[in-house]
Amino acid sequence: MFKSKEKGLLIVISGPSGAGKGTIVNELLKQEENLWLSISMTSRLPRENEKNGKDYYFVTKQEFEEKINQNELLEYAIVHHNMYYGTPKAHIEEKINKGIDVILEIDIQGALKIKEKIKESIFIFILPPSMEELKKRLINRATESEEKIMERFQTAYNEINHMTKYNYVVINDHIKDAVNKVKSIISAEKCRVDRIEEVYLNSKAEHLHESLIDKEFENKEFAIDKEK
Ligand code: 5GP
C-alpha cells in the first residue's frame, strides 16, 4: 500500500514588510486545520494592537540573548533597528512528527539558516504587486515613524534581491488568489515523489482486503492462461 509520508511540512514564508505575509498566514490558519504557526520571539516593543504570546513572545534584549546561549532557538536574526527576532525550537519537531504542517513567518536571514539545517523545508516568498503599492501599504499602516518606514522600504529592496533562493514566489495582488496559491503549493508538495512511501498494512481489515484483491488478480490471470 502506498501512502504519502505522515510527517508534516515545514513551510517558511518571507517577504518585505507590507507584502501581506501576515494577512495571508492568518487566512491560511482559518482555512486549514492541519496548520500550526510558530510564534516568534522578539526584542522589539509590541505595537498597540499586538499581544504577547499571540503575535510574538516579547522579551528584553537580555532575555533574548539568554535564549540564544541556552540554544533554545532554531534560528534568529537581527532585523530592523537592531532588534532580535527568532524561532523558538520548542514544539516545532513535535508538531511535524505528529503530521501537522508548521509555518514560519521569518526574514530572509532566518530562512537561509533554516535552509542549511532542514533541507526539505519549503520556501515561499511573498511579493507585493509593485514597489509603489508596497510604499503605500507601509504608509497607510501608520504603525511606524517616517524614518522607520523608509528603513523598511530600503530593507524591502534588499530582500527582494534574494527572492531566487526560495522555491516559490506568490504575488499578493488579491488576497484570496494569493491564499489559494499558497494552498496549492502545499497540496503539490504533499504529492512529491520523495514523500511517497510503501507502508505495512496495519489492520486486519486491510490485510483481508489486500488478500482478496490478490486472489481476484490470480483468478483473472488463471482464466487468461486457460484461454490460451
Ligand atoms: P515586524 O517587526 O514587522 O513584526 O517583523 C519584521 C521582520 O521580522 C519581518 O520580515 C518578519 O518576517 C521577521 N521575523 C519575524 N519573526 C522572525 C523570526 O522568528 N526570525 C527571523 N529571522 N525573522 C523574523
JSON list of C-alpha atoms and ligand atoms in Angstrom, two decimals:
[
{"chain": "A", "resi": 1, "resn": "MET", "atom": "CA", "xyz": [0.00, 0.00, 0.00]},
{"chain": "A", "resi": 2, "resn": "PHE", "atom": "CA", "xyz": [1.35, 3.43, -0.94]},
{"chain": "A", "resi": 3, "resn": "LYS", "atom": "CA", "xyz": [0.92, 6.48, 1.23]},
{"chain": "A", "resi": 4, "resn": "SER", "atom": "CA", "xyz": [2.28, 10.00, 1.46]},
{"chain": "A", "resi": 5, "resn": "LYS", "atom": "CA", "xyz": [4.69, 10.47, 4.38]},
{"chain": "A", "resi": 6, "resn": "GLU", "atom": "CA", "xyz": [2.89, 11.11, 7.64]},
{"chain": "A", "resi": 7, "resn": "LYS", "atom": "CA", "xyz": [5.27, 13.88, 8.68]},
{"chain": "A", "resi": 8, "resn": "GLY", "atom": "CA", "xyz": [4.13, 17.48, 8.45]},
{"chain": "A", "resi": 9, "resn": "LEU", "atom": "CA", "xyz": [5.82, 20.06, 6.22]},
{"chain": "A", "resi": 10, "resn": "LEU", "atom": "CA", "xyz": [7.97, 22.95, 7.40]},
{"chain": "A", "resi": 11, "resn": "ILE", "atom": "CA", "xyz": [6.84, 25.96, 5.38]},
{"chain": "A", "resi": 12, "resn": "VAL", "atom": "CA", "xyz": [8.93, 29.12, 5.51]},
{"chain": "A", "resi": 13, "resn": "ILE", "atom": "CA", "xyz": [7.20, 32.33, 4.39]},
{"chain": "A", "resi": 14, "resn": "SER", "atom": "CA", "xyz": [9.16, 35.54, 3.83]},
{"chain": "A", "resi": 15, "resn": "GLY", "atom": "CA", "xyz": [8.73, 38.80, 2.01]},
{"chain": "A", "resi": 16, "resn": "PRO", "atom": "CA", "xyz": [9.12, 42.51, 2.67]},
{"chain": "A", "resi": 17, "resn": "SER", "atom": "CA", "xyz": [7.10, 44.28, 5.37]},
{"chain": "A", "resi": 18, "resn": "GLY", "atom": "CA", "xyz": [3.83, 45.34, 3.75]},
{"chain": "A", "resi": 19, "resn": "ALA", "atom": "CA", "xyz": [3.76, 42.45, 1.24]},
{"chain": "A", "resi": 20, "resn": "GLY", "atom": "CA", "xyz": [0.89, 40.95, 3.21]},
{"chain": "A", "resi": 21, "resn": "LYS", "atom": "CA", "xyz": [2.55, 37.84, 4.70]},
{"chain": "A", "resi": 22, "resn": "GLY", "atom": "CA", "xyz": [0.64, 38.22, 7.96]},
{"chain": "A", "resi": 23, "resn": "THR", "atom": "CA", "xyz": [-2.75, 38.52, 6.28]},
{"chain": "A", "resi": 24, "resn": "ILE", "atom": "CA", "xyz": [-2.05, 35.51, 4.06]},
{"chain": "A", "resi": 25, "resn": "VAL", "atom": "CA", "xyz": [-0.91, 33.40, 7.02]},
{"chain": "A", "resi": 26, "resn": "ASN", "atom": "CA", "xyz": [-3.95, 34.38, 9.14]},
{"chain": "A", "resi": 27, "resn": "GLU", "atom": "CA", "xyz": [-6.28, 33.45, 6.31]},
{"chain": "A", "resi": 28, "resn": "LEU", "atom": "CA", "xyz": [-4.49, 30.11, 5.81]},
{"chain": "A", "resi": 29, "resn": "LEU", "atom": "CA", "xyz": [-4.83, 29.33, 9.52]},
{"chain": "A", "resi": 30, "resn": "LYS", "atom": "CA", "xyz": [-8.58, 29.95, 9.30]},
{"chain": "A", "resi": 31, "resn": "GLN", "atom": "CA", "xyz": [-8.97, 27.69, 6.29]},
{"chain": "A", "resi": 32, "resn": "GLU", "atom": "CA", "xyz": [-6.56, 24.84, 7.01]},
{"chain": "A", "resi": 33, "resn": "GLU", "atom": "CA", "xyz": [-6.99, 22.76, 10.15]},
{"chain": "A", "resi": 34, "resn": "ASN", "atom": "CA", "xyz": [-3.73, 20.91, 9.90]},
{"chain": "A", "resi": 35, "resn": "LEU", "atom": "CA", "xyz": [-1.56, 24.01, 10.10]},
{"chain": "A", "resi": 36, "resn": "TRP", "atom": "CA", "xyz": [0.35, 25.49, 13.04]},
{"chain": "A", "resi": 37, "resn": "LEU", "atom": "CA", "xyz": [2.02, 28.88, 13.12]},
{"chain": "A", "resi": 38, "resn": "SER", "atom": "CA", "xyz": [5.23, 29.14, 15.09]},
{"chain": "A", "resi": 39, "resn": "ILE", "atom": "CA", "xyz": [5.13, 32.27, 17.27]},
{"chain": "A", "resi": 40, "resn": "SER", "atom": "CA", "xyz": [8.46, 34.07, 17.08]},
{"chain": "A", "resi": 41, "resn": "MET", "atom": "CA", "xyz": [10.33, 35.76, 19.87]},
{"chain": "A", "resi": 42, "resn": "THR", "atom": "CA", "xyz": [11.43, 39.37, 19.51]},
{"chain": "A", "resi": 43, "resn": "SER", "atom": "CA", "xyz": [13.16, 42.08, 21.48]},
{"chain": "A", "resi": 44, "resn": "ARG", "atom": "CA", "xyz": [11.19, 44.82, 19.72]},
{"chain": "A", "resi": 45, "resn": "LEU", "atom": "CA", "xyz": [8.40, 46.59, 21.62]},
{"chain": "A", "resi": 46, "resn": "PRO", "atom": "CA", "xyz": [4.81, 45.47, 20.95]},
{"chain": "A", "resi": 47, "resn": "ARG", "atom": "CA", "xyz": [2.69, 47.66, 18.67]},
{"chain": "A", "resi": 48, "resn": "GLU", "atom": "CA", "xyz": [-0.56, 48.99, 20.09]},
{"chain": "A", "resi": 49, "resn": "ASN", "atom": "CA", "xyz": [-2.74, 46.09, 18.90]},
{"chain": "A", "resi": 50, "resn": "GLU", "atom": "CA", "xyz": [-0.22, 43.29, 19.47]},
{"chain": "A", "resi": 51, "resn": "LYS", "atom": "CA", "xyz": [-0.50, 40.68, 22.22]},
{"chain": "A", "resi": 52, "resn": "ASN", "atom": "CA", "xyz": [2.26, 38.73, 23.93]},
{"chain": "A", "resi": 53, "resn": "GLY", "atom": "CA", "xyz": [2.08, 35.02, 23.00]},
{"chain": "A", "resi": 54, "resn": "LYS", "atom": "CA", "xyz": [-0.23, 35.68, 20.04]},
{"chain": "A", "resi": 55, "resn": "ASP", "atom": "CA", "xyz": [1.74, 37.97, 17.73]},
{"chain": "A", "resi": 56, "resn": "TYR", "atom": "CA", "xyz": [5.17, 37.42, 19.27]},
{"chain": "A", "resi": 57, "resn": "TYR", "atom": "CA", "xyz": [6.75, 36.49, 22.56]},
{"chain": "A", "resi": 58, "resn": "PHE", "atom": "CA", "xyz": [8.01, 39.94, 23.55]},
{"chain": "A", "resi": 59, "resn": "VAL", "atom": "CA", "xyz": [11.18, 39.79, 25.62]},
{"chain": "A", "resi": 60, "resn": "THR", "atom": "CA", "xyz": [14.02, 42.13, 26.53]},
{"chain": "A", "resi": 61, "resn": "LYS", "atom": "CA", "xyz": [17.31, 42.09, 24.64]},
{"chain": "A", "resi": 62, "resn": "GLN", "atom": "CA", "xyz": [18.94, 40.42, 27.64]},
{"chain": "A", "resi": 63, "resn": "GLU", "atom": "CA", "xyz": [16.26, 37.70, 27.84]},
{"chain": "A", "resi": 64, "resn": "PHE", "atom": "CA", "xyz": [16.66, 37.07, 24.11]},
{"chain": "A", "resi": 65, "resn": "GLU", "atom": "CA", "xyz": [20.42, 36.68, 24.48]},
{"chain": "A", "resi": 66, "resn": "GLU", "atom": "CA", "xyz": [19.84, 34.17, 27.28]},
{"chain": "A", "resi": 67, "resn": "LYS", "atom": "CA", "xyz": [17.66, 32.09, 24.93]},
{"chain": "A", "resi": 68, "resn": "ILE", "atom": "CA", "xyz": [20.46, 32.19, 22.34]},
{"chain": "A", "resi": 69, "resn": "ASN", "atom": "CA", "xyz": [23.01, 30.98, 24.92]},
{"chain": "A", "resi": 70, "resn": "GLN", "atom": "CA", "xyz": [20.66, 28.22, 26.10]},
{"chain": "A", "resi": 71, "resn": "ASN", "atom": "CA", "xyz": [20.34, 27.02, 22.49]},
{"chain": "A", "resi": 72, "resn": "GLU", "atom": "CA", "xyz": [16.57, 27.38, 22.59]},
{"chain": "A", "resi": 73, "resn": "LEU", "atom": "CA", "xyz": [16.21, 28.96, 19.14]},
{"chain": "A", "resi": 74, "resn": "LEU", "atom": "CA", "xyz": [16.10, 27.16, 15.80]},
{"chain": "A", "resi": 75, "resn": "GLU", "atom": "CA", "xyz": [17.31, 30.37, 14.14]},
{"chain": "A", "resi": 76, "resn": "TYR", "atom": "CA", "xyz": [17.49, 34.05, 14.94]},
{"chain": "A", "resi": 77, "resn": "ALA", "atom": "CA", "xyz": [18.48, 37.27, 13.23]},
{"chain": "A", "resi": 78, "resn": "ILE", "atom": "CA", "xyz": [18.82, 40.96, 13.85]},
{"chain": "A", "resi": 79, "resn": "VAL", "atom": "CA", "xyz": [16.23, 42.51, 11.57]},
{"chain": "A", "resi": 80, "resn": "HIS", "atom": "CA", "xyz": [15.02, 46.11, 11.94]},
{"chain": "A", "resi": 81, "resn": "HIS", "atom": "CA", "xyz": [16.79, 48.65, 14.13]},
{"chain": "A", "resi": 82, "resn": "ASN", "atom": "CA", "xyz": [18.99, 46.15, 15.92]},
{"chain": "A", "resi": 83, "resn": "MET", "atom": "CA", "xyz": [16.03, 44.14, 17.12]},
{"chain": "A", "resi": 84, "resn": "TYR", "atom": "CA", "xyz": [16.31, 40.42, 17.63]},
{"chain": "A", "resi": 85, "resn": "TYR", "atom": "CA", "xyz": [13.77, 38.08, 16.04]},
{"chain": "A", "resi": 86, "resn": "GLY", "atom": "CA", "xyz": [13.96, 34.28, 16.43]},
{"chain": "A", "resi": 87, "resn": "THR", "atom": "CA", "xyz": [12.12, 30.97, 16.15]},
{"chain": "A", "resi": 88, "resn": "PRO", "atom": "CA", "xyz": [11.78, 29.01, 19.42]},
{"chain": "A", "resi": 89, "resn": "LYS", "atom": "CA", "xyz": [12.71, 25.34, 18.92]},
{"chain": "A", "resi": 90, "resn": "ALA", "atom": "CA", "xyz": [10.09, 24.04, 21.34]},
{"chain": "A", "resi": 91, "resn": "HIS", "atom": "CA", "xyz": [7.11, 22.28, 19.69]},
{"chain": "A", "resi": 92, "resn": "ILE", "atom": "CA", "xyz": [8.29, 22.50, 16.06]},
{"chain": "A", "resi": 93, "resn": "GLU", "atom": "CA", "xyz": [9.69, 18.97, 15.85]},
{"chain": "A", "resi": 94, "resn": "GLU", "atom": "CA", "xyz": [6.80, 17.58, 17.88]},
{"chain": "A", "resi": 95, "resn": "LYS", "atom": "CA", "xyz": [4.20, 19.11, 15.52]},
{"chain": "A", "resi": 96, "resn": "ILE", "atom": "CA", "xyz": [5.99, 17.90, 12.39]},
{"chain": "A", "resi": 97, "resn": "ASN", "atom": "CA", "xyz": [6.26, 14.37, 13.77]},
{"chain": "A", "resi": 98, "resn": "LYS", "atom": "CA", "xyz": [2.54, 14.42, 14.51]},
{"chain": "A", "resi": 99, "resn": "GLY", "atom": "CA", "xyz": [1.86, 15.20, 10.84]},
{"chain": "A", "resi": 100, "resn": "ILE", "atom": "CA", "xyz": [0.99, 18.84, 11.41]},
{"chain": "A", "resi": 101, "resn": "ASP", "atom": "CA", "xyz": [2.31, 21.39, 8.88]},
{"chain": "A", "resi": 102, "resn": "VAL", "atom": "CA", "xyz": [4.30, 24.17, 10.52]},
{"chain": "A", "resi": 103, "resn": "ILE", "atom": "CA", "xyz": [4.57, 27.73, 9.19]},
{"chain": "A", "resi": 104, "resn": "LEU", "atom": "CA", "xyz": [7.44, 30.05, 10.00]},
{"chain": "A", "resi": 105, "resn": "GLU", "atom": "CA", "xyz": [6.97, 33.69, 9.01]},
{"chain": "A", "resi": 106, "resn": "ILE", "atom": "CA", "xyz": [10.55, 34.91, 9.15]},
{"chain": "A", "resi": 107, "resn": "ASP", "atom": "CA", "xyz": [13.00, 37.14, 7.33]},
{"chain": "A", "resi": 108, "resn": "ILE", "atom": "CA", "xyz": [15.47, 36.10, 4.63]},
{"chain": "A", "resi": 109, "resn": "GLN", "atom": "CA", "xyz": [18.44, 35.67, 7.01]},
{"chain": "A", "resi": 110, "resn": "GLY", "atom": "CA", "xyz": [16.41, 33.26, 9.15]},
{"chain": "A", "resi": 111, "resn": "ALA", "atom": "CA", "xyz": [15.11, 31.44, 6.07]},
{"chain": "A", "resi": 112, "resn": "LEU", "atom": "CA", "xyz": [18.67, 30.83, 4.84]},
{"chain": "A", "resi": 113, "resn": "LYS", "atom": "CA", "xyz": [19.63, 29.37, 8.22]},
{"chain": "A", "resi": 114, "resn": "ILE", "atom": "CA", "xyz": [16.63, 27.02, 8.08]},
{"chain": "A", "resi": 115, "resn": "LYS", "atom": "CA", "xyz": [17.64, 26.03, 4.54]},
{"chain": "A", "resi": 116, "resn": "GLU", "atom": "CA", "xyz": [21.02, 24.88, 5.88]},
{"chain": "A", "resi": 117, "resn": "LYS", "atom": "CA", "xyz": [19.52, 23.00, 8.82]},
{"chain": "A", "resi": 118, "resn": "ILE", "atom": "CA", "xyz": [16.33, 21.48, 7.39]},
{"chain": "A", "resi": 119, "resn": "LYS", "atom": "CA", "xyz": [16.81, 20.98, 3.67]},
{"chain": "A", "resi": 120, "resn": "GLU", "atom": "CA", "xyz": [13.37, 19.57, 2.94]},
{"chain": "A", "resi": 121, "resn": "SER", "atom": "CA", "xyz": [11.61, 22.76, 4.11]},
{"chain": "A", "resi": 122, "resn": "ILE", "atom": "CA", "xyz": [9.52, 24.69, 1.58]},
{"chain": "A", "resi": 123, "resn": "PHE", "atom": "CA", "xyz": [10.40, 28.32, 0.94]},
{"chain": "A", "resi": 124, "resn": "ILE", "atom": "CA", "xyz": [7.73, 30.74, -0.27]},
{"chain": "A", "resi": 125, "resn": "PHE", "atom": "CA", "xyz": [8.43, 34.40, -1.00]},
{"chain": "A", "resi": 126, "resn": "ILE", "atom": "CA", "xyz": [5.51, 36.86, -0.95]},
{"chain": "A", "resi": 127, "resn": "LEU", "atom": "CA", "xyz": [5.84, 39.84, -3.29]},
{"chain": "A", "resi": 128, "resn": "PRO", "atom": "CA", "xyz": [3.70, 42.98, -3.34]},
{"chain": "A", "resi": 129, "resn": "PRO", "atom": "CA", "xyz": [2.18, 43.81, -6.77]},
{"chain": "A", "resi": 130, "resn": "SER", "atom": "CA", "xyz": [4.67, 46.72, -7.11]},
{"chain": "A", "resi": 131, "resn": "MET", "atom": "CA", "xyz": [7.14, 48.77, -5.05]},
{"chain": "A", "resi": 132, "resn": "GLU", "atom": "CA", "xyz": [4.77, 51.73, -5.33]},
{"chain": "A", "resi": 133, "resn": "GLU", "atom": "CA", "xyz": [1.99, 49.68, -3.76]},
{"chain": "A", "resi": 134, "resn": "LEU", "atom": "CA", "xyz": [4.36, 48.47, -1.04]},
{"chain": "A", "resi": 135, "resn": "LYS", "atom": "CA", "xyz": [5.24, 52.05, -0.11]},
{"chain": "A", "resi": 136, "resn": "LYS", "atom": "CA", "xyz": [1.52, 52.94, 0.05]},
{"chain": "A", "resi": 137, "resn": "ARG", "atom": "CA", "xyz": [0.77, 49.96, 2.29]},
{"chain": "A", "resi": 138, "resn": "LEU", "atom": "CA", "xyz": [3.62, 50.84, 4.66]},
{"chain": "A", "resi": 139, "resn": "ILE", "atom": "CA", "xyz": [2.47, 54.45, 4.92]},
{"chain": "A", "resi": 140, "resn": "ASN", "atom": "CA", "xyz": [-1.21, 53.51, 5.36]},
{"chain": "A", "resi": 141, "resn": "ARG", "atom": "CA", "xyz": [-0.33, 51.05, 8.11]},
{"chain": "A", "resi": 142, "resn": "ALA", "atom": "CA", "xyz": [0.88, 54.05, 10.14]},
{"chain": "A", "resi": 143, "resn": "THR", "atom": "CA", "xyz": [2.44, 51.87, 12.82]},
{"chain": "A", "resi": 144, "resn": "GLU", "atom": "CA", "xyz": [5.95, 53.27, 12.32]},
{"chain": "A", "resi": 145, "resn": "SER", "atom": "CA", "xyz": [7.64, 56.67, 12.16]},
{"chain": "A", "resi": 146, "resn": "GLU", "atom": "CA", "xyz": [8.57, 58.08, 8.75]},
{"chain": "A", "resi": 147, "resn": "GLU", "atom": "CA", "xyz": [12.21, 57.20, 9.34]},
{"chain": "A", "resi": 148, "resn": "LYS", "atom": "CA", "xyz": [11.35, 53.57, 10.15]},
{"chain": "A", "resi": 149, "resn": "ILE", "atom": "CA", "xyz": [9.05, 53.32, 7.13]},
{"chain": "A", "resi": 150, "resn": "MET", "atom": "CA", "xyz": [11.92, 54.44, 4.87]},
{"chain": "A", "resi": 151, "resn": "GLU", "atom": "CA", "xyz": [14.23, 51.92, 6.53]},
{"chain": "A", "resi": 152, "resn": "ARG", "atom": "CA", "xyz": [11.70, 49.10, 5.97]},
{"chain": "A", "resi": 153, "resn": "PHE", "atom": "CA", "xyz": [11.33, 50.21, 2.36]},
{"chain": "A", "resi": 154, "resn": "GLN", "atom": "CA", "xyz": [15.12, 50.04, 1.88]},
{"chain": "A", "resi": 155, "resn": "THR", "atom": "CA", "xyz": [15.21, 46.59, 3.55]},
{"chain": "A", "resi": 156, "resn": "ALA", "atom": "CA", "xyz": [12.43, 45.50, 1.17]},
{"chain": "A", "resi": 157, "resn": "TYR", "atom": "CA", "xyz": [14.62, 46.28, -1.86]},
{"chain": "A", "resi": 158, "resn": "ASN", "atom": "CA", "xyz": [17.49, 44.26, -0.38]},
{"chain": "A", "resi": 159, "resn": "GLU", "atom": "CA", "xyz": [15.22, 41.33, 0.48]},
{"chain": "A", "resi": 160, "resn": "ILE", "atom": "CA", "xyz": [13.66, 41.14, -2.96]},
{"chain": "A", "resi": 161, "resn": "ASN", "atom": "CA", "xyz": [17.14, 40.57, -4.39]},
{"chain": "A", "resi": 162, "resn": "HIS", "atom": "CA", "xyz": [17.24, 37.26, -2.52]},
{"chain": "A", "resi": 163, "resn": "MET", "atom": "CA", "xyz": [13.92, 36.01, -3.88]},
{"chain": "A", "resi": 164, "resn": "THR", "atom": "CA", "xyz": [15.63, 33.47, -6.14]},
{"chain": "A", "resi": 165, "resn": "LYS", "atom": "CA", "xyz": [16.81, 31.49, -3.10]},
{"chain": "A", "resi": 166, "resn": "TYR", "atom": "CA", "xyz": [13.19, 30.49, -2.47]},
{"chain": "A", "resi": 167, "resn": "ASN", "atom": "CA", "xyz": [11.25, 27.65, -4.14]},
{"chain": "A", "resi": 168, "resn": "TYR", "atom": "CA", "xyz": [8.11, 29.64, -4.88]},
{"chain": "A", "resi": 169, "resn": "VAL", "atom": "CA", "xyz": [7.01, 33.25, -5.35]},
{"chain": "A", "resi": 170, "resn": "VAL", "atom": "CA", "xyz": [3.45, 34.43, -4.77]},
{"chain": "A", "resi": 171, "resn": "ILE", "atom": "CA", "xyz": [2.44, 37.95, -5.83]},
{"chain": "A", "resi": 172, "resn": "ASN", "atom": "CA", "xyz": [-0.08, 39.32, -3.36]},
{"chain": "A", "resi": 173, "resn": "ASP", "atom": "CA", "xyz": [-2.30, 41.30, -5.66]},
{"chain": "A", "resi": 174, "resn": "HIS", "atom": "CA", "xyz": [-5.60, 39.93, -4.38]},
{"chain": "A", "resi": 175, "resn": "ILE", "atom": "CA", "xyz": [-5.51, 38.27, -1.00]},
{"chain": "A", "resi": 176, "resn": "LYS", "atom": "CA", "xyz": [-7.93, 35.45, -1.97]},
{"chain": "A", "resi": 177, "resn": "ASP", "atom": "CA", "xyz": [-5.83, 34.48, -5.00]},
{"chain": "A", "resi": 178, "resn": "ALA", "atom": "CA", "xyz": [-2.60, 34.65, -3.02]},
{"chain": "A", "resi": 179, "resn": "VAL", "atom": "CA", "xyz": [-4.02, 32.39, -0.28]},
{"chain": "A", "resi": 180, "resn": "ASN", "atom": "CA", "xyz": [-5.25, 29.90, -2.88]},
{"chain": "A", "resi": 181, "resn": "LYS", "atom": "CA", "xyz": [-1.81, 29.84, -4.49]},
{"chain": "A", "resi": 182, "resn": "VAL", "atom": "CA", "xyz": [-0.11, 29.06, -1.18]},
{"chain": "A", "resi": 183, "resn": "LYS", "atom": "CA", "xyz": [-2.68, 26.31, -0.53]},
{"chain": "A", "resi": 184, "resn": "SER", "atom": "CA", "xyz": [-1.95, 24.84, -3.96]},
{"chain": "A", "resi": 185, "resn": "ILE", "atom": "CA", "xyz": [1.78, 24.88, -3.25]},
{"chain": "A", "resi": 186, "resn": "ILE", "atom": "CA", "xyz": [1.20, 22.96, 0.00]},
{"chain": "A", "resi": 187, "resn": "SER", "atom": "CA", "xyz": [-1.01, 20.39, -1.79]},
{"chain": "A", "resi": 188, "resn": "ALA", "atom": "CA", "xyz": [1.53, 19.95, -4.58]},
{"chain": "A", "resi": 189, "resn": "GLU", "atom": "CA", "xyz": [4.37, 19.49, -2.10]},
{"chain": "A", "resi": 190, "resn": "LYS", "atom": "CA", "xyz": [2.42, 16.65, -0.46]},
{"chain": "A", "resi": 191, "resn": "CYS", "atom": "CA", "xyz": [2.33, 14.84, -3.84]},
{"chain": "A", "resi": 192, "resn": "ARG", "atom": "CA", "xyz": [6.09, 14.96, -4.38]},
{"chain": "A", "resi": 193, "resn": "VAL", "atom": "CA", "xyz": [7.57, 11.61, -5.34]},
{"chain": "A", "resi": 194, "resn": "ASP", "atom": "CA", "xyz": [10.03, 11.72, -2.44]},
{"chain": "A", "resi": 195, "resn": "ARG", "atom": "CA", "xyz": [7.16, 11.91, 0.04]},
{"chain": "A", "resi": 196, "resn": "ILE", "atom": "CA", "xyz": [5.62, 8.67, -1.14]},
{"chain": "A", "resi": 197, "resn": "GLU", "atom": "CA", "xyz": [6.47, 5.54, 0.77]},
{"chain": "A", "resi": 198, "resn": "GLU", "atom": "CA", "xyz": [5.20, 1.99, 0.97]},
{"chain": "A", "resi": 199, "resn": "VAL", "atom": "CA", "xyz": [3.75, 1.30, 4.37]},
{"chain": "A", "resi": 200, "resn": "TYR", "atom": "CA", "xyz": [2.96, -2.00, 6.02]},
{"chain": "A", "resi": 201, "resn": "LEU", "atom": "CA", "xyz": [-0.63, -2.96, 6.41]},
{"chain": "A", "resi": 202, "resn": "ASN", "atom": "CA", "xyz": [-1.56, -2.39, 9.98]},
{"chain": "A", "resi": 203, "resn": "SER", "atom": "CA", "xyz": [-5.07, -3.62, 10.42]},
{"chain": "A", "resi": 204, "resn": "LYS", "atom": "CA", "xyz": [-6.75, -6.98, 9.93]},
{"chain": "A", "resi": 205, "resn": "ALA", "atom": "CA", "xyz": [-9.37, -5.41, 7.66]},
{"chain": "A", "resi": 206, "resn": "GLU", "atom": "CA", "xyz": [-6.65, -4.00, 5.40]},
{"chain": "A", "resi": 207, "resn": "HIS", "atom": "CA", "xyz": [-4.90, -7.41, 5.25]},
{"chain": "A", "resi": 208, "resn": "LEU", "atom": "CA", "xyz": [-8.14, -9.12, 4.31]},
{"chain": "A", "resi": 209, "resn": "HIS", "atom": "CA", "xyz": [-8.90, -6.52, 1.66]},
{"chain": "A", "resi": 210, "resn": "GLU", "atom": "CA", "xyz": [-5.42, -6.81, 0.09]},
{"chain": "A", "resi": 211, "resn": "SER", "atom": "CA", "xyz": [-5.51, -10.62, 0.06]},
{"chain": "A", "resi": 212, "resn": "LEU", "atom": "CA", "xyz": [-8.92, -10.59, -1.61]},
{"chain": "A", "resi": 213, "resn": "ILE", "atom": "CA", "xyz": [-7.54, -8.28, -4.31]},
{"chain": "A", "resi": 214, "resn": "ASP", "atom": "CA", "xyz": [-4.57, -10.65, -4.77]},
{"chain": "A", "resi": 215, "resn": "LYS", "atom": "CA", "xyz": [-6.94, -13.63, -5.09]},
{"chain": "A", "resi": 216, "resn": "GLU", "atom": "CA", "xyz": [-9.09, -11.83, -7.65]},
{"chain": "A", "resi": 217, "resn": "PHE", "atom": "CA", "xyz": [-5.94, -10.97, -9.61]},
{"chain": "A", "resi": 218, "resn": "GLU", "atom": "CA", "xyz": [-4.68, -14.60, -9.51]},
{"chain": "A", "resi": 219, "resn": "ASN", "atom": "CA", "xyz": [-8.05, -15.87, -10.70]},
{"chain": "A", "resi": 220, "resn": "LYS", "atom": "CA", "xyz": [-8.05, -13.47, -13.62]},
{"chain": "A", "resi": 221, "resn": "GLU", "atom": "CA", "xyz": [-4.54, -14.50, -14.61]},
{"chain": "A", "resi": 222, "resn": "PHE", "atom": "CA", "xyz": [-5.51, -18.14, -14.31]},
{"chain": "A", "resi": 223, "resn": "ALA", "atom": "CA", "xyz": [-8.53, -17.58, -16.56]},
{"chain": "A", "resi": 224, "resn": "ILE", "atom": "CA", "xyz": [-6.37, -15.85, -19.16]},
{"chain": "A", "resi": 225, "resn": "ASP", "atom": "CA", "xyz": [-3.82, -18.69, -19.04]},
{"chain": "A", "resi": 226, "resn": "LYS", "atom": "CA", "xyz": [-6.61, -21.22, -19.53]},
{"chain": "A", "resi": 227, "resn": "GLU", "atom": "CA", "xyz": [-7.95, -19.35, -22.55]},
{"chain": "A", "resi": 228, "resn": "LYS", "atom": "CA", "xyz": [-4.51, -19.63, -24.16]},
{"chain": "B", "resi": 1, "resn": "5GP", "atom": "P1", "xyz": [7.75, 43.07, 12.26]},
{"chain": "B", "resi": 1, "resn": "5GP", "atom": "O1", "xyz": [8.61, 43.95, 13.13]},
{"chain": "B", "resi": 1, "resn": "5GP", "atom": "O2", "xyz": [7.10, 43.86, 11.13]},
{"chain": "B", "resi": 1, "resn": "5GP", "atom": "O3", "xyz": [6.74, 42.26, 13.04]},
{"chain": "B", "resi": 1, "resn": "5GP", "atom": "O4", "xyz": [8.70, 41.99, 11.56]},
{"chain": "B", "resi": 1, "resn": "5GP", "atom": "C1", "xyz": [9.87, 42.38, 10.96]},
{"chain": "B", "resi": 1, "resn": "5GP", "atom": "C2", "xyz": [10.51, 41.24, 10.20]},
{"chain": "B", "resi": 1, "resn": "5GP", "atom": "O5", "xyz": [10.97, 40.23, 11.11]},
{"chain": "B", "resi": 1, "resn": "5GP", "atom": "C3", "xyz": [9.60, 40.55, 9.21]},
{"chain": "B", "resi": 1, "resn": "5GP", "atom": "O6", "xyz": [10.28, 40.48, 7.97]},
{"chain": "B", "resi": 1, "resn": "5GP", "atom": "C4", "xyz": [9.43, 39.17, 9.78]},
{"chain": "B", "resi": 1, "resn": "5GP", "atom": "O7", "xyz": [9.28, 38.19, 8.77]},
{"chain": "B", "resi": 1, "resn": "5GP", "atom": "C5", "xyz": [10.73, 38.98, 10.54]},
{"chain": "B", "resi": 1, "resn": "5GP", "atom": "N1", "xyz": [10.61, 37.95, 11.58]},
{"chain": "B", "resi": 1, "resn": "5GP", "atom": "C6", "xyz": [9.56, 37.72, 12.38]},
{"chain": "B", "resi": 1, "resn": "5GP", "atom": "N2", "xyz": [9.81, 36.68, 13.18]},
{"chain": "B", "resi": 1, "resn": "5GP", "atom": "C7", "xyz": [11.04, 36.23, 12.88]},
{"chain": "B", "resi": 1, "resn": "5GP", "atom": "C8", "xyz": [11.85, 35.14, 13.35]},
{"chain": "B", "resi": 1, "resn": "5GP", "atom": "O8", "xyz": [11.49, 34.37, 14.22]},
{"chain": "B", "resi": 1, "resn": "5GP", "atom": "N3", "xyz": [13.07, 35.00, 12.78]},
{"chain": "B", "resi": 1, "resn": "5GP", "atom": "C9", "xyz": [13.53, 35.82, 11.80]},
{"chain": "B", "resi": 1, "resn": "5GP", "atom": "N4", "xyz": [14.73, 35.58, 11.30]},
{"chain": "B", "resi": 1, "resn": "5GP", "atom": "N5", "xyz": [12.78, 36.84, 11.32]},
{"chain": "B", "resi": 1, "resn": "5GP", "atom": "C10", "xyz": [11.55, 37.04, 11.84]}
]
